[in-house]
Amino acid sequence: MHQTSARALLPQPRVLSPGEGVSTWKLPLCIRGPADALVASNVHPDIVDEAALWFRDLGVAACKADAMSEAGSQGGTHGVVTMELLDDETFKQLPVVQRALTSAPHPPQGALLQQAYSADIDAHGCATVHATTRRGLFYGVQTLVQWLVVHNRDFVQTIRAFGGGDDGDGALHADVSARESKHGAIDEAVSLACPSAVVVDWPDILHRGVMLDVSRDRVWTMATLRATVRRLAHMKVNQLQLYMEHTFQYHDHREVWHGSGAYSGSVLCVPLL
């Protein structure tokens, strides 16, 4: 099962060491962020809110640790995801990271190390993601999201690249058997299977990009473009280049793009993820 699971992770991690147990995560998941001191110096404080959104995109209810009191009073074991930022040397001294670095022909340095992460998923409903930067945390959580998808096919269907959902953004939709109320509450009966494992990964290439030609046929809507960006980011692609001819609203050349559905500079300057 774990060999199949490894092939389903994109990209395949350098280290995937399966454990011996499988925990059952009750929803909503509890998201814990880095220590306040590191939040102030090395990561934006909204990282926990973002992580909760990454899981919600999948159809998995998640909330910050300080919002768990009501959920905790209902009983059961909620999955707990903890994100921890470490300095470079402390990260490299984690036993599983140290072993991975020792066996690597070209250990990561500098900017490549900043994209590295480790994820420790135990058999008691807890997962801890370690990294040296916010970007590393993002990649580690994406791997955890993929791990949940692989082992909960009856709950979560395949992640879709393009739009079509009610919200129009097309990002990571799921087929959820639980029903969500207008207040966002999730059916208590819903839970996720999460096999224990340890994952370590880092990229070989600093910039991993895709070039998209948006000057042929129909011009993509911003909703579809956002969905594609999120899909690529989920697979740890970190650069998207748009090839444009008449599909950009050049300020002094309206006749070139008028009527083509061209993108404006102000729209493209808005963060897409």
mmCIF file of C-alpha atoms in Angstrom:
data_model
loop_
_atom_site.group_PDB
_atom_site.id
_atom_site.type_symbol
_atom_site.label_atom_id
_atom_site.label_comp_id
_atom_site.label_asym_id
_atom_site.label_seq_id
_atom_site.Cartn_x
_atom_site.Cartn_y
_atom_site.Cartn_z
ATOM 1 C CA MET A 1 0.000 0.000 0.000
ATOM 2 C CA HIS A 2 2.747 2.436 0.932
ATOM 3 C CA GLN A 3 4.622 1.897 -2.336
ATOM 4 C CA THR A 4 1.442 2.828 -4.180
ATOM 5 C CA SER A 5 0.973 5.770 -1.809
ATOM 6 C CA ALA A 6 4.461 7.066 -2.564
ATOM 7 C CA ARG A 7 3.775 7.033 -6.300
ATOM 8 C CA ALA A 8 0.587 9.013 -5.699
ATOM 9 C CA LEU A 9 2.462 11.871 -4.013
ATOM 10 C CA LEU A 10 3.509 14.653 -6.395
ATOM 11 C CA PRO A 11 6.403 14.958 -6.555
ATOM 12 C CA GLN A 12 7.494 11.696 -4.988
ATOM 13 C CA PRO A 13 9.370 12.518 -1.771
ATOM 14 C CA ARG A 14 12.978 11.541 -1.194
ATOM 15 C CA VAL A 15 12.092 9.761 2.025
ATOM 16 C CA LEU A 16 8.805 8.048 2.842
ATOM 17 C CA SER A 17 9.127 5.721 5.799
ATOM 18 C CA PRO A 18 5.813 4.048 6.668
ATOM 19 C CA GLY A 19 4.908 3.456 10.283
ATOM 20 C CA GLU A 20 2.987 0.588 11.808
ATOM 21 C CA GLY A 21 -0.255 2.244 12.885
ATOM 22 C CA VAL A 22 -3.241 4.014 11.372
ATOM 23 C CA SER A 23 -4.967 6.799 13.274
ATOM 24 C CA THR A 24 -8.516 8.016 12.776
ATOM 25 C CA TRP A 25 -8.820 11.769 12.543
ATOM 26 C CA LYS A 26 -12.133 13.245 13.560
ATOM 27 C CA LEU A 27 -13.084 16.542 11.942
ATOM 28 C CA PRO A 28 -12.465 19.389 12.228
ATOM 29 C CA LEU A 29 -8.698 19.192 12.161
ATOM 30 C CA CYS A 30 -6.831 21.324 14.677
ATOM 31 C CA ILE A 31 -4.097 23.513 13.149
ATOM 32 C CA ARG A 32 -1.270 24.738 15.360
ATOM 33 C CA GLY A 33 1.249 27.266 14.128
ATOM 34 C CA PRO A 34 4.855 28.162 14.938
ATOM 35 C CA ALA A 35 5.888 29.777 18.217
ATOM 36 C CA ASP A 36 5.097 33.474 18.491
ATOM 37 C CA ALA A 37 8.781 34.449 18.519
ATOM 38 C CA LEU A 38 9.368 32.785 15.178
ATOM 39 C CA VAL A 39 6.099 34.071 13.759
ATOM 40 C CA ALA A 40 7.294 37.611 14.382
ATOM 41 C CA SER A 41 10.689 37.132 12.753
ATOM 42 C CA ASN A 42 10.364 34.475 10.097
ATOM 43 C CA VAL A 43 6.787 33.864 9.016
ATOM 44 C CA HIS A 44 3.655 35.890 8.553
ATOM 45 C CA PRO A 45 1.214 35.348 11.434
ATOM 46 C CA ASP A 46 -1.618 34.271 9.127
ATOM 47 C CA ILE A 47 0.153 31.003 8.265
ATOM 48 C CA VAL A 48 -2.256 29.047 10.482
ATOM 49 C CA ASP A 49 -5.293 30.569 8.776
ATOM 50 C CA GLU A 50 -3.787 29.716 5.395
ATOM 51 C CA ALA A 51 -3.131 26.121 6.414
ATOM 52 C CA ALA A 52 -6.731 25.759 7.535
ATOM 53 C CA LEU A 53 -7.814 27.035 4.111
ATOM 54 C CA TRP A 54 -5.590 24.479 2.356
ATOM 55 C CA PHE A 55 -7.511 21.706 4.098
ATOM 56 C CA ARG A 56 -10.886 23.377 3.589
ATOM 57 C CA ASP A 57 -10.181 23.552 -0.134
ATOM 58 C CA LEU A 58 -10.047 19.781 0.022
ATOM 59 C CA GLY A 59 -13.409 19.635 1.759
ATOM 60 C CA VAL A 60 -11.775 18.852 5.117
ATOM 61 C CA ALA A 61 -12.930 21.061 7.974
ATOM 62 C CA ALA A 62 -10.053 22.632 9.877
ATOM 63 C CA CYS A 63 -9.621 25.458 12.343
ATOM 64 C CA LYS A 64 -6.996 27.117 14.522
ATOM 65 C CA ALA A 65 -6.072 25.533 17.835
ATOM 66 C CA ASP A 66 -7.589 28.411 19.815
ATOM 67 C CA ALA A 67 -10.942 27.770 18.116
ATOM 68 C CA MET A 68 -11.107 24.107 19.127
ATOM 69 C CA SER A 69 -12.729 24.428 22.556
ATOM 70 C CA GLU A 70 -16.261 23.898 21.302
ATOM 71 C CA ALA A 71 -15.237 21.040 19.006
ATOM 72 C CA GLY A 72 -13.182 19.442 21.761
ATOM 73 C CA SER A 73 -16.120 19.396 24.108
ATOM 74 C CA GLN A 74 -17.939 17.069 21.724
ATOM 75 C CA GLY A 75 -15.496 14.230 22.445
ATOM 76 C CA GLY A 76 -13.497 12.141 20.017
ATOM 77 C CA THR A 77 -9.964 12.539 18.699
ATOM 78 C CA HIS A 78 -9.470 15.413 16.308
ATOM 79 C CA GLY A 79 -6.559 15.305 13.926
ATOM 80 C CA VAL A 80 -3.888 17.756 15.056
ATOM 81 C CA VAL A 81 -1.511 19.339 12.538
ATOM 82 C CA THR A 82 1.395 21.262 14.088
ATOM 83 C CA MET A 83 3.706 23.456 12.032
ATOM 84 C CA GLU A 84 7.113 24.273 13.476
ATOM 85 C CA LEU A 85 9.748 26.624 12.089
ATOM 86 C CA LEU A 86 13.360 25.790 12.928
ATOM 87 C CA ASP A 87 16.654 27.448 12.156
ATOM 88 C CA ASP A 88 18.756 25.740 9.502
ATOM 89 C CA GLU A 89 21.062 23.865 11.848
ATOM 90 C CA THR A 90 18.291 22.617 14.123
ATOM 91 C CA PHE A 91 16.326 21.398 11.107
ATOM 92 C CA LYS A 92 19.342 19.549 9.712
ATOM 93 C CA GLN A 93 19.873 17.874 13.088
ATOM 94 C CA LEU A 94 16.424 16.265 13.134
ATOM 95 C CA PRO A 95 17.272 12.528 12.995
ATOM 96 C CA VAL A 96 15.213 11.738 9.896
ATOM 97 C CA VAL A 97 16.495 14.858 8.091
ATOM 98 C CA GLN A 98 20.067 14.104 9.099
ATOM 99 C CA ARG A 99 19.827 10.600 7.649
ATOM 100 C CA ALA A 100 18.331 11.926 4.420
ATOM 101 C CA LEU A 101 21.054 14.551 4.063
ATOM 102 C CA THR A 102 23.805 12.054 4.796
ATOM 103 C CA SER A 103 22.594 9.674 2.077
ATOM 104 C CA ALA A 104 21.971 12.400 -0.511
ATOM 105 C CA PRO A 105 24.609 12.774 -3.251
ATOM 106 C CA HIS A 106 23.946 16.529 -3.349
ATOM 107 C CA PRO A 107 22.506 17.791 -0.035
ATOM 108 C CA PRO A 108 20.494 21.007 -0.369
ATOM 109 C CA GLN A 109 22.098 24.301 0.542
ATOM 110 C CA GLY A 110 20.874 27.873 0.720
ATOM 111 C CA ALA A 111 17.635 28.522 -1.131
ATOM 112 C CA LEU A 112 17.017 24.816 -1.795
ATOM 113 C CA LEU A 113 17.195 24.086 1.920
ATOM 114 C CA GLN A 114 14.633 26.834 2.490
ATOM 115 C CA GLN A 115 12.123 24.752 0.511
ATOM 116 C CA ALA A 116 12.825 21.539 2.437
ATOM 117 C CA TYR A 117 10.445 20.044 4.982
ATOM 118 C CA SER A 118 9.873 16.994 7.108
ATOM 119 C CA ALA A 119 6.475 15.606 8.082
ATOM 120 C CA ASP A 120 6.072 13.218 11.009
ATOM 121 C CA ILE A 121 2.646 11.555 11.026
ATOM 122 C CA ASP A 122 2.164 9.452 14.138
ATOM 123 C CA ALA A 123 -0.377 6.745 14.969
ATOM 124 C CA HIS A 124 -2.155 8.866 17.568
ATOM 125 C CA GLY A 125 -3.825 11.504 15.413
ATOM 126 C CA CYS A 126 -0.984 14.025 15.196
ATOM 127 C CA ALA A 127 1.163 15.275 12.334
ATOM 128 C CA THR A 128 4.079 17.680 12.722
ATOM 129 C CA VAL A 129 5.583 19.564 9.805
ATOM 130 C CA HIS A 130 9.068 21.032 10.273
ATOM 131 C CA ALA A 131 10.715 23.545 7.948
ATOM 132 C CA THR A 132 13.000 26.552 8.017
ATOM 133 C CA THR A 133 10.653 28.863 6.097
ATOM 134 C CA ARG A 134 6.994 29.460 5.443
ATOM 135 C CA ARG A 135 7.455 28.026 1.956
ATOM 136 C CA GLY A 136 8.772 24.795 3.407
ATOM 137 C CA LEU A 137 5.755 24.590 5.709
ATOM 138 C CA PHE A 138 3.480 25.098 2.708
ATOM 139 C CA TYR A 139 5.072 22.209 0.818
ATOM 140 C CA GLY A 140 4.940 19.954 3.860
ATOM 141 C CA VAL A 141 1.248 20.594 4.383
ATOM 142 C CA GLN A 142 0.570 19.948 0.683
ATOM 143 C CA THR A 143 2.183 16.522 1.090
ATOM 144 C CA LEU A 144 -0.011 15.868 4.122
ATOM 145 C CA VAL A 145 -3.092 16.864 2.120
ATOM 146 C CA GLN A 146 -2.067 14.426 -0.636
ATOM 147 C CA TRP A 147 -1.500 11.705 1.978
ATOM 148 C CA LEU A 148 -5.081 12.139 3.210
ATOM 149 C CA VAL A 149 -6.406 12.004 -0.352
ATOM 150 C CA VAL A 150 -4.567 8.749 -1.066
ATOM 151 C CA HIS A 151 -5.968 6.993 1.992
ATOM 152 C CA ASN A 152 -9.524 8.328 1.927
ATOM 153 C CA ARG A 153 -10.790 7.736 -1.582
ATOM 154 C CA ASP A 154 -14.325 7.141 -0.313
ATOM 155 C CA PHE A 155 -14.323 10.607 1.231
ATOM 156 C CA VAL A 156 -12.182 12.650 -1.120
ATOM 157 C CA GLN A 157 -12.213 12.297 -4.871
ATOM 158 C CA THR A 158 -9.421 13.356 -7.186
ATOM 159 C CA ILE A 159 -8.253 16.942 -7.035
ATOM 160 C CA ARG A 160 -9.469 18.832 -10.085
ATOM 161 C CA ALA A 161 -7.335 21.206 -12.073
ATOM 162 C CA PHE A 162 -10.110 23.366 -13.460
ATOM 163 C CA GLY A 163 -13.190 25.146 -12.212
ATOM 164 C CA GLY A 164 -16.799 24.153 -12.077
ATOM 165 C CA GLY A 165 -17.636 24.450 -8.406
ATOM 166 C CA ASP A 166 -20.203 26.862 -7.021
ATOM 167 C CA ASP A 167 -17.465 29.232 -5.919
ATOM 168 C CA GLY A 168 -15.997 29.331 -9.404
ATOM 169 C CA ASP A 169 -12.370 29.177 -8.328
ATOM 170 C CA GLY A 170 -11.953 25.517 -9.230
ATOM 171 C CA ALA A 171 -9.475 24.822 -6.443
ATOM 172 C CA LEU A 172 -9.299 21.438 -4.743
ATOM 173 C CA HIS A 173 -12.916 20.327 -4.497
ATOM 174 C CA ALA A 174 -13.971 17.165 -2.729
ATOM 175 C CA ASP A 175 -16.898 14.782 -2.682
ATOM 176 C CA VAL A 176 -17.849 15.044 0.966
ATOM 177 C CA SER A 177 -20.313 12.574 2.447
ATOM 178 C CA ALA A 178 -20.842 14.815 5.454
ATOM 179 C CA ARG A 179 -23.211 17.732 5.160
ATOM 180 C CA GLU A 180 -21.981 21.168 6.081
ATOM 181 C CA SER A 181 -24.391 23.582 7.732
ATOM 182 C CA LYS A 182 -24.562 27.268 6.926
ATOM 183 C CA HIS A 183 -22.320 27.802 9.968
ATOM 184 C CA GLY A 184 -19.653 25.484 8.601
ATOM 185 C CA ALA A 185 -20.266 22.645 11.045
ATOM 186 C CA ILE A 186 -19.301 19.164 9.847
ATOM 187 C CA ASP A 187 -21.153 15.949 10.600
ATOM 188 C CA GLU A 188 -19.441 14.399 13.640
ATOM 189 C CA ALA A 189 -19.550 10.953 12.043
ATOM 190 C CA VAL A 190 -16.998 11.950 9.412
ATOM 191 C CA SER A 191 -13.404 10.918 10.063
ATOM 192 C CA LEU A 192 -10.275 10.311 8.030
ATOM 193 C CA ALA A 193 -7.854 7.412 8.075
ATOM 194 C CA CYS A 194 -4.251 8.565 8.341
ATOM 195 C CA PRO A 195 -1.485 5.905 8.298
ATOM 196 C CA SER A 196 1.630 6.849 10.229
ATOM 197 C CA ALA A 197 4.699 7.788 8.202
ATOM 198 C CA VAL A 198 7.732 10.054 8.097
ATOM 199 C CA VAL A 199 8.373 12.151 4.992
ATOM 200 C CA VAL A 200 11.393 14.264 4.049
ATOM 201 C CA ASP A 201 11.772 16.154 0.813
ATOM 202 C CA TRP A 202 13.456 19.079 -0.921
ATOM 203 C CA PRO A 203 13.695 20.127 -4.571
ATOM 204 C CA ASP A 204 16.570 19.573 -6.984
ATOM 205 C CA ILE A 205 15.671 22.695 -8.941
ATOM 206 C CA LEU A 206 15.048 26.061 -7.313
ATOM 207 C CA HIS A 207 12.570 27.359 -9.899
ATOM 208 C CA ARG A 208 10.060 24.798 -11.171
ATOM 209 C CA GLY A 209 7.903 26.441 -13.780
ATOM 210 C CA VAL A 210 5.215 26.008 -16.391
ATOM 211 C CA MET A 211 4.751 28.209 -19.437
ATOM 212 C CA LEU A 212 1.117 28.718 -20.420
ATOM 213 C CA ASP A 213 0.137 30.118 -23.817
ATOM 214 C CA VAL A 214 -2.920 32.322 -23.256
ATOM 215 C CA SER A 215 -2.903 33.828 -26.758
ATOM 216 C CA ARG A 216 -4.468 30.878 -28.581
ATOM 217 C CA ASP A 217 -8.172 30.035 -28.812
ATOM 218 C CA ARG A 218 -10.297 31.227 -25.894
ATOM 219 C CA VAL A 219 -8.617 33.333 -23.231
ATOM 220 C CA TRP A 220 -8.797 31.656 -19.828
ATOM 221 C CA THR A 221 -10.978 33.306 -17.227
ATOM 222 C CA MET A 222 -9.309 34.474 -14.050
ATOM 223 C CA ALA A 223 -11.223 31.791 -12.141
ATOM 224 C CA THR A 224 -9.671 29.071 -14.306
ATOM 225 C CA LEU A 225 -6.252 30.706 -14.078
ATOM 226 C CA ARG A 226 -6.469 30.853 -10.270
ATOM 227 C CA ALA A 227 -7.543 27.211 -10.153
ATOM 228 C CA THR A 228 -4.546 26.250 -12.275
ATOM 229 C CA VAL A 229 -2.149 28.222 -10.083
ATOM 230 C CA ARG A 230 -3.455 26.485 -6.998
ATOM 231 C CA ARG A 231 -3.257 23.095 -8.653
ATOM 232 C CA LEU A 232 0.354 23.722 -9.687
ATOM 233 C CA ALA A 233 1.261 25.016 -6.225
ATOM 234 C CA HIS A 234 -0.255 21.879 -4.704
ATOM 235 C CA MET A 235 2.228 19.888 -6.803
ATOM 236 C CA LYS A 236 5.037 22.216 -5.626
ATOM 237 C CA VAL A 237 5.477 24.059 -8.921
ATOM 238 C CA ASN A 238 6.535 27.573 -7.936
ATOM 239 C CA GLN A 239 6.555 29.562 -11.177
ATOM 240 C CA LEU A 240 3.993 30.223 -13.910
ATOM 241 C CA GLN A 241 4.849 32.149 -17.059
ATOM 242 C CA LEU A 242 2.060 33.521 -19.248
ATOM 243 C CA TYR A 243 2.822 33.854 -22.946
ATOM 244 C CA MET A 244 0.780 36.771 -24.313
ATOM 245 C CA GLU A 245 0.375 38.530 -27.619
ATOM 246 C CA HIS A 246 -2.941 40.311 -28.115
ATOM 247 C CA THR A 247 -4.343 39.111 -24.787
ATOM 248 C CA PHE A 248 -2.837 41.876 -22.653
ATOM 249 C CA GLN A 249 -4.357 45.340 -22.392
ATOM 250 C CA TYR A 250 -1.448 47.448 -23.638
ATOM 251 C CA HIS A 251 -2.063 51.000 -22.501
ATOM 252 C CA ASP A 252 -1.379 52.765 -25.821
ATOM 253 C CA HIS A 253 -2.476 50.004 -28.206
ATOM 254 C CA ARG A 254 -6.134 49.345 -27.565
ATOM 255 C CA GLU A 255 -6.684 48.259 -31.162
ATOM 256 C CA VAL A 256 -4.409 45.258 -30.578
ATOM 257 C CA TRP A 257 -6.417 43.696 -27.763
ATOM 258 C CA HIS A 258 -9.903 45.199 -27.896
ATOM 259 C CA GLY A 259 -12.594 42.511 -27.941
ATOM 260 C CA SER A 260 -10.214 39.638 -27.151
ATOM 261 C CA GLY A 261 -10.959 39.230 -23.430
ATOM 262 C CA ALA A 262 -7.472 40.507 -22.678
ATOM 263 C CA TYR A 263 -6.040 40.602 -19.155
ATOM 264 C CA SER A 264 -5.367 43.941 -17.508
ATOM 265 C CA GLY A 265 -2.224 44.684 -15.568
ATOM 266 C CA SER A 266 -4.212 45.412 -12.406
ATOM 267 C CA VAL A 267 -5.885 41.991 -12.521
ATOM 268 C CA LEU A 268 -2.628 40.119 -13.051
ATOM 269 C CA CYS A 269 -0.940 41.976 -10.189
ATOM 270 C CA VAL A 270 -3.418 40.514 -7.686
ATOM 271 C CA PRO A 271 -2.031 37.386 -5.940
ATOM 272 C CA LEU A 272 -3.559 34.331 -7.599
ATOM 273 C CA LEU A 273 -2.984 31.755 -4.867
#
